XYZ file of C-alpha atoms in Angstrom:
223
model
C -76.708 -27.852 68.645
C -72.847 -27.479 69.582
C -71.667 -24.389 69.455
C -68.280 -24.027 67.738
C -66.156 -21.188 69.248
C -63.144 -20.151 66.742
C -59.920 -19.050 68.651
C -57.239 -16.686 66.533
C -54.476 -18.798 66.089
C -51.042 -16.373 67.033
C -48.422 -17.512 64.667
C -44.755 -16.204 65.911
C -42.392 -15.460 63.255
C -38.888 -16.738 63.686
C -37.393 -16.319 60.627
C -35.812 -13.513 60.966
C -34.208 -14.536 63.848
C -32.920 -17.507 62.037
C -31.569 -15.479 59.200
C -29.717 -13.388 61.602
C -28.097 -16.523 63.385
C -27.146 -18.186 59.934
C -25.908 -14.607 58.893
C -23.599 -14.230 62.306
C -22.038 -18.118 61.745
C -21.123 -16.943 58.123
C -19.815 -13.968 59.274
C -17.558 -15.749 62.119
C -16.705 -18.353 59.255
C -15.449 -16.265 57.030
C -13.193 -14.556 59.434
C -12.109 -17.668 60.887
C -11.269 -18.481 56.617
C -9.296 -14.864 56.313
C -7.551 -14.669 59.391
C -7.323 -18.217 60.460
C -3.948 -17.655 62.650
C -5.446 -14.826 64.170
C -8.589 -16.499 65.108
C -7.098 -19.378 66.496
C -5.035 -17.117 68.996
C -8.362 -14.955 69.822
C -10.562 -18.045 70.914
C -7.468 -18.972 72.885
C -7.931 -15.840 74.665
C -9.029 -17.247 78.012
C -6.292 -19.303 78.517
C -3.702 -17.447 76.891
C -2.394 -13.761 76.528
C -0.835 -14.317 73.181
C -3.555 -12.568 71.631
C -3.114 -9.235 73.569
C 0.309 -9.334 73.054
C 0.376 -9.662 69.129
C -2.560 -7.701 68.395
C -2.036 -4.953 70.828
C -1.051 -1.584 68.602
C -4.607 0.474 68.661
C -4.498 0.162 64.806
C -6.004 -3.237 65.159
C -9.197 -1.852 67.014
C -10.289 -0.698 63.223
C -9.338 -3.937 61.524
C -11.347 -5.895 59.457
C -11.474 -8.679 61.676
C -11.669 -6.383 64.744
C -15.551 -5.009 63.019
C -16.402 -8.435 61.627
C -16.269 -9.903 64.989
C -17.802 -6.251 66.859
C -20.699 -6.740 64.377
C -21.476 -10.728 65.698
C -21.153 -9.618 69.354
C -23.439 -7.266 68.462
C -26.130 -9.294 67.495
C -25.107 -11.616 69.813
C -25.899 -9.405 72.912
C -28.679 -7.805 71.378
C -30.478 -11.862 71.275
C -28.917 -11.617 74.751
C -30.835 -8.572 76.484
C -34.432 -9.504 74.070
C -34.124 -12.831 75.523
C -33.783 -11.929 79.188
C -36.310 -9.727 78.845
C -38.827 -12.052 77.366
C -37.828 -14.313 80.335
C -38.854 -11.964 83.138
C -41.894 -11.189 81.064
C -40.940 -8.200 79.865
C -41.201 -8.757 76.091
C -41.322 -10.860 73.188
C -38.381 -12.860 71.942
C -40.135 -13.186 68.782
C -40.312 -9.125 68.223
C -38.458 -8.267 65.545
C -38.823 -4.525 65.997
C -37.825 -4.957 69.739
C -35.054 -6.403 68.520
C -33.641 -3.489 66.125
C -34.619 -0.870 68.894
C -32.221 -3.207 71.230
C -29.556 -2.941 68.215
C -29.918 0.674 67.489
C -29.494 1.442 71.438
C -26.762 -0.545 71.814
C -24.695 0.639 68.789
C -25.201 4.002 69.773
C -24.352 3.573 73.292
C -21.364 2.003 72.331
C -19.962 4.663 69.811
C -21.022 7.429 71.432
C -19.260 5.859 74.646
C -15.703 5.439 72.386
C -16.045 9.334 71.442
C -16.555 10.436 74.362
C -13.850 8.496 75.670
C -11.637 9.838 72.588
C -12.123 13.149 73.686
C -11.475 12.879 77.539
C -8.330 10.538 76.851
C -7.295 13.679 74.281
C -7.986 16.529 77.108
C -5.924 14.610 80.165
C -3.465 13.545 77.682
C -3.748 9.701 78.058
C -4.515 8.759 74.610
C -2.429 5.936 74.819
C -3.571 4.064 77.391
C -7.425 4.967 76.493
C -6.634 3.327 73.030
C -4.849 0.379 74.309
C -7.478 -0.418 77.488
C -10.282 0.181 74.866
C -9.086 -2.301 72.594
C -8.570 -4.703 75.270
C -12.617 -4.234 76.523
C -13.261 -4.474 72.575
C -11.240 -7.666 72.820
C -12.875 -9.635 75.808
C -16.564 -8.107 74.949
C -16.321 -9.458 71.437
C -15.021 -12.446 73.369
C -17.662 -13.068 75.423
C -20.505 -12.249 73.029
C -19.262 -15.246 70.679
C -19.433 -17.497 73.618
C -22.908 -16.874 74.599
C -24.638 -16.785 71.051
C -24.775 -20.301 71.357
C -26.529 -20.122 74.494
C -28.722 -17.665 72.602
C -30.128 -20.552 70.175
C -31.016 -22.556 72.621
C -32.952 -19.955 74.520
C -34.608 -18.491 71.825
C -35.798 -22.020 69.960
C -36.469 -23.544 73.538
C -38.989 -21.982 76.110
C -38.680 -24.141 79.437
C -35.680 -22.256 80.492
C -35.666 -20.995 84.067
C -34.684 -17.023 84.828
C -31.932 -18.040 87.103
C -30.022 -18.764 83.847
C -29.464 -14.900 82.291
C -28.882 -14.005 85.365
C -26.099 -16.509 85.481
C -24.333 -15.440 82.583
C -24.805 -11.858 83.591
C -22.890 -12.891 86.586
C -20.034 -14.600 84.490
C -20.207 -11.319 82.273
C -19.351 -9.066 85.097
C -16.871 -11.270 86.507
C -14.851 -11.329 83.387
C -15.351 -7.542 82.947
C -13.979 -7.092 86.749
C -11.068 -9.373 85.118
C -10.949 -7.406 82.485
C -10.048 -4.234 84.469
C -7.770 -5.817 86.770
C -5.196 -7.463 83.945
C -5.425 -3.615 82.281
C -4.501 -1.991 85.081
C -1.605 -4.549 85.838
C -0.398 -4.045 82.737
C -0.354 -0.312 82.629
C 0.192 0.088 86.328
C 2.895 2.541 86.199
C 1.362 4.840 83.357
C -1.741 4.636 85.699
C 0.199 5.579 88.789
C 2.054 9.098 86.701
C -1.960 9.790 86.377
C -3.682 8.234 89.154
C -5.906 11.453 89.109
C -7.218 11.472 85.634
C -7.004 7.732 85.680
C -9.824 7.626 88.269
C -11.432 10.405 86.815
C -11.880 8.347 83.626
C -12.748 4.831 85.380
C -16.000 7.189 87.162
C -17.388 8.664 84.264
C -16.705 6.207 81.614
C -16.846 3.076 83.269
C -18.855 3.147 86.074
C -21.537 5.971 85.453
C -22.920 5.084 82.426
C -23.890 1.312 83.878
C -25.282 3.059 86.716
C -27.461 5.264 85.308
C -28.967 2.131 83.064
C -29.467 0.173 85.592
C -31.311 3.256 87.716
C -33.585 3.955 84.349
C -34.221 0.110 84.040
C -35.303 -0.640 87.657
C -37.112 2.925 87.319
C -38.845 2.284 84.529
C -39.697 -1.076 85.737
C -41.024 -0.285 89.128
Protein backbone atom coordinates (compact mmCIF):
# COMPACT_ATOMS: atom_id res chain seq x y z
CA UNK A 1 0.00 0.00 0.00
CA UNK A 2 1.69 3.50 -0.91
CA UNK A 3 1.91 5.64 1.60
CA UNK A 4 0.90 9.22 0.75
CA UNK A 5 2.91 11.83 2.76
CA UNK A 6 1.08 15.45 2.65
CA UNK A 7 3.62 18.41 2.66
CA UNK A 8 2.16 22.09 3.93
CA UNK A 9 2.19 24.02 1.00
CA UNK A 10 3.88 27.81 2.16
CA UNK A 11 2.03 30.31 0.14
CA UNK A 12 4.01 33.88 0.18
CA UNK A 13 1.90 36.83 0.00
CA UNK A 14 2.96 39.55 -2.36
CA UNK A 15 0.27 41.67 -2.56
CA UNK A 16 1.02 44.00 -0.44
CA UNK A 17 4.12 44.57 -1.85
CA UNK A 18 2.49 45.12 -5.13
CA UNK A 19 0.05 47.60 -3.77
CA UNK A 20 2.84 49.53 -2.34
CA UNK A 21 4.79 49.63 -5.78
CA UNK A 22 1.53 50.63 -7.77
CA UNK A 23 0.89 53.17 -4.85
CA UNK A 24 4.70 54.75 -5.16
CA UNK A 25 4.31 55.00 -9.37
CA UNK A 26 0.98 56.95 -8.68
CA UNK A 27 2.48 58.92 -6.28
CA UNK A 28 5.64 59.85 -8.62
CA UNK A 29 2.90 60.33 -11.45
CA UNK A 30 1.05 62.62 -9.97
CA UNK A 31 3.91 64.80 -9.05
CA UNK A 32 5.43 64.47 -12.30
CA UNK A 33 1.38 65.81 -13.47
CA UNK A 34 1.60 68.90 -10.74
CA UNK A 35 4.97 69.97 -11.05
CA UNK A 36 5.93 68.78 -14.43
CA UNK A 37 8.75 71.65 -14.96
CA UNK A 38 10.06 70.91 -11.75
CA UNK A 39 10.30 67.27 -12.24
CA UNK A 40 11.84 67.41 -15.41
CA UNK A 41 14.78 69.58 -13.90
CA UNK A 42 15.02 67.07 -10.72
CA UNK A 43 15.54 63.79 -12.86
CA UNK A 44 18.04 65.95 -14.71
CA UNK A 45 19.81 66.22 -11.55
CA UNK A 46 22.83 64.08 -12.40
CA UNK A 47 23.78 65.81 -15.24
CA UNK A 48 22.76 69.14 -14.41
CA UNK A 49 22.80 71.65 -11.39
CA UNK A 50 19.81 73.56 -12.54
CA UNK A 51 17.82 71.94 -10.03
CA UNK A 52 19.93 73.08 -6.98
CA UNK A 53 20.09 76.30 -8.23
CA UNK A 54 16.25 77.03 -8.69
CA UNK A 55 15.03 75.12 -5.88
CA UNK A 56 17.62 76.05 -3.39
CA UNK A 57 15.76 78.52 -0.62
CA UNK A 58 15.20 75.92 2.51
CA UNK A 59 11.43 76.67 2.06
CA UNK A 60 11.35 74.08 -0.62
CA UNK A 61 12.60 71.24 1.81
CA UNK A 62 8.71 71.36 3.15
CA UNK A 63 7.11 71.49 -0.27
CA UNK A 64 4.62 69.39 -1.51
CA UNK A 65 6.66 67.90 -4.02
CA UNK A 66 9.72 67.89 -1.70
CA UNK A 67 7.32 65.11 0.84
CA UNK A 68 5.66 63.45 -2.14
CA UNK A 69 8.92 62.42 -3.46
CA UNK A 70 10.59 61.86 0.55
CA UNK A 71 7.58 59.52 0.98
CA UNK A 72 8.57 57.21 -2.47
CA UNK A 73 12.26 57.16 -1.42
CA UNK A 74 11.02 56.01 1.53
CA UNK A 75 9.47 53.05 0.49
CA UNK A 76 11.86 52.76 -1.97
CA UNK A 77 14.82 52.15 0.48
CA UNK A 78 12.83 50.43 2.87
CA UNK A 79 12.23 47.44 -0.35
CA UNK A 80 15.95 48.27 -0.54
CA UNK A 81 17.39 47.18 3.03
CA UNK A 82 14.28 44.03 3.28
CA UNK A 83 15.64 42.91 0.09
CA UNK A 84 19.33 42.81 0.94
CA UNK A 85 18.58 41.28 3.85
CA UNK A 86 16.56 38.48 2.45
CA UNK A 87 19.58 38.06 0.08
CA UNK A 88 22.21 37.35 2.72
CA UNK A 89 19.61 35.21 4.41
CA UNK A 90 18.74 37.33 6.87
CA UNK A 91 14.97 37.64 6.31
CA UNK A 92 12.02 37.40 4.28
CA UNK A 93 11.30 39.69 1.38
CA UNK A 94 7.84 38.58 1.56
CA UNK A 95 7.42 39.89 5.43
CA UNK A 96 5.19 42.41 5.53
CA UNK A 97 5.70 43.24 9.19
CA UNK A 98 9.54 43.28 8.56
CA UNK A 99 8.84 45.59 6.24
CA UNK A 100 6.88 48.33 8.43
CA UNK A 101 9.50 47.76 11.31
CA UNK A 102 12.17 48.73 8.38
CA UNK A 103 9.75 51.87 7.64
CA UNK A 104 9.10 52.89 11.15
CA UNK A 105 13.08 52.76 11.85
CA UNK A 106 13.91 54.54 9.08
CA UNK A 107 11.39 57.43 9.40
CA UNK A 108 12.39 57.90 12.77
CA UNK A 109 15.98 57.85 12.19
CA UNK A 110 15.57 60.26 9.68
CA UNK A 111 13.47 62.94 11.64
CA UNK A 112 14.96 62.57 14.65
CA UNK A 113 18.39 63.04 12.68
CA UNK A 114 16.86 66.62 11.02
CA UNK A 115 16.01 67.79 14.78
CA UNK A 116 18.82 67.12 16.07
CA UNK A 117 20.56 68.70 13.38
CA UNK A 118 18.02 71.80 13.81
CA UNK A 119 19.12 72.24 17.12
CA UNK A 120 23.02 71.99 16.77
CA UNK A 121 22.87 74.24 13.49
CA UNK A 122 20.67 76.75 16.02
CA UNK A 123 23.41 76.51 19.03
CA UNK A 124 26.74 77.17 16.62
CA UNK A 125 24.75 79.57 14.72
CA UNK A 126 24.92 77.95 11.21
CA UNK A 127 21.35 77.60 10.47
CA UNK A 128 21.86 78.54 7.12
CA UNK A 129 24.09 76.35 5.82
CA UNK A 130 22.49 73.28 7.93
CA UNK A 131 19.19 74.14 6.01
CA UNK A 132 20.68 74.55 2.68
CA UNK A 133 23.25 71.24 2.91
CA UNK A 134 20.15 69.37 4.33
CA UNK A 135 18.07 70.09 1.52
CA UNK A 136 20.70 69.23 -0.83
CA UNK A 137 21.15 65.41 1.01
CA UNK A 138 17.15 65.52 0.88
CA UNK A 139 17.67 66.26 -2.80
CA UNK A 140 20.20 63.51 -4.01
CA UNK A 141 18.69 60.79 -1.37
CA UNK A 142 15.25 61.25 -2.83
CA UNK A 143 17.28 61.07 -6.02
CA UNK A 144 18.76 58.03 -5.65
CA UNK A 145 15.89 56.15 -4.00
CA UNK A 146 13.71 56.76 -7.32
CA UNK A 147 16.48 55.27 -9.29
CA UNK A 148 16.78 52.08 -7.51
CA UNK A 149 12.97 51.22 -6.95
CA UNK A 150 13.11 49.85 -10.21
CA UNK A 151 15.85 47.68 -9.35
CA UNK A 152 13.65 46.85 -6.36
CA UNK A 153 10.89 45.07 -8.69
CA UNK A 154 13.04 43.10 -10.20
CA UNK A 155 14.62 41.81 -7.04
CA UNK A 156 11.71 41.30 -5.19
CA UNK A 157 9.52 39.39 -8.18
CA UNK A 158 12.83 37.56 -9.28
CA UNK A 159 14.92 35.25 -6.88
CA UNK A 160 18.16 34.16 -8.92
CA UNK A 161 19.85 37.35 -8.11
CA UNK A 162 23.40 37.08 -6.82
CA UNK A 163 24.49 39.16 -3.39
CA UNK A 164 27.22 40.91 -5.19
CA UNK A 165 24.38 43.07 -6.62
CA UNK A 166 23.11 45.18 -3.21
CA UNK A 167 26.27 45.41 -2.47
CA UNK A 168 26.83 47.12 -5.76
CA UNK A 169 24.38 49.67 -5.43
CA UNK A 170 25.41 50.24 -1.87
CA UNK A 171 28.68 51.07 -3.39
CA UNK A 172 27.12 53.54 -6.02
CA UNK A 173 25.04 54.92 -2.94
CA UNK A 174 28.06 55.90 -1.02
CA UNK A 175 29.84 57.17 -3.88
CA UNK A 176 27.18 59.63 -4.71
CA UNK A 177 26.79 60.52 -0.99
CA UNK A 178 30.80 61.19 -0.91
CA UNK A 179 29.69 63.43 -4.09
CA UNK A 180 27.20 64.72 -2.35
CA UNK A 181 29.44 66.22 0.39
CA UNK A 182 32.09 67.33 -1.79
CA UNK A 183 29.76 69.71 -4.29
CA UNK A 184 28.23 71.11 -0.64
CA UNK A 185 31.21 71.96 0.66
CA UNK A 186 32.43 73.62 -2.69
CA UNK A 187 29.64 75.51 -2.72
CA UNK A 188 29.69 76.82 0.78
CA UNK A 189 33.43 76.73 1.09
CA UNK A 190 33.93 80.07 2.49
CA UNK A 191 30.93 79.99 5.08
CA UNK A 192 32.61 76.60 6.00
CA UNK A 193 36.05 78.09 6.33
CA UNK A 194 34.50 81.39 8.96
CA UNK A 195 33.42 77.98 10.95
CA UNK A 196 35.75 75.33 10.14
CA UNK A 197 35.39 74.37 13.92
CA UNK A 198 31.73 73.85 14.27
CA UNK A 199 31.68 72.79 10.68
CA UNK A 200 33.66 69.64 11.60
CA UNK A 201 32.02 69.37 14.71
CA UNK A 202 28.73 68.90 12.83
CA UNK A 203 30.15 66.58 9.86
CA UNK A 204 31.35 64.02 13.23
CA UNK A 205 28.29 63.81 14.99
CA UNK A 206 25.74 64.13 12.37
CA UNK A 207 27.21 62.63 9.52
CA UNK A 208 29.57 60.25 10.34
CA UNK A 209 28.54 58.85 13.88
CA UNK A 210 25.27 57.87 13.42
CA UNK A 211 26.36 55.43 10.23
CA UNK A 212 28.94 54.17 12.43
CA UNK A 213 27.21 53.18 15.20
CA UNK A 214 24.60 51.19 12.68
CA UNK A 215 26.91 49.57 11.08
CA UNK A 216 28.74 48.49 14.67
CA UNK A 217 25.03 47.29 15.99
CA UNK A 218 24.45 45.48 12.57
CA UNK A 219 27.76 43.51 12.34
CA UNK A 220 27.21 43.11 16.29
CA UNK A 221 24.11 41.84 16.18
CA UNK A 222 25.00 39.70 13.34
CA UNK A 223 28.09 38.07 14.63
Amino acid sequence: MTEHLLETRIIENKDWATFLFVFTFALIAFTKSVYENRFGDFMNLLFSDKYSKVYRDSSNIKSTFTVALFIAQLISFAFFIQLTLNLFGFASKTDWLLFIQITTLLTFFIFAKYLIEKIIATSFNIEEFAEQFNLQKVTYRTYIGLLILPINIILFYYDTFSTNIPLIIITIILIMNTLTYLISIKKYQKLILGKLFYFILYLCTLEIAPYFFMYYWFTKGSA
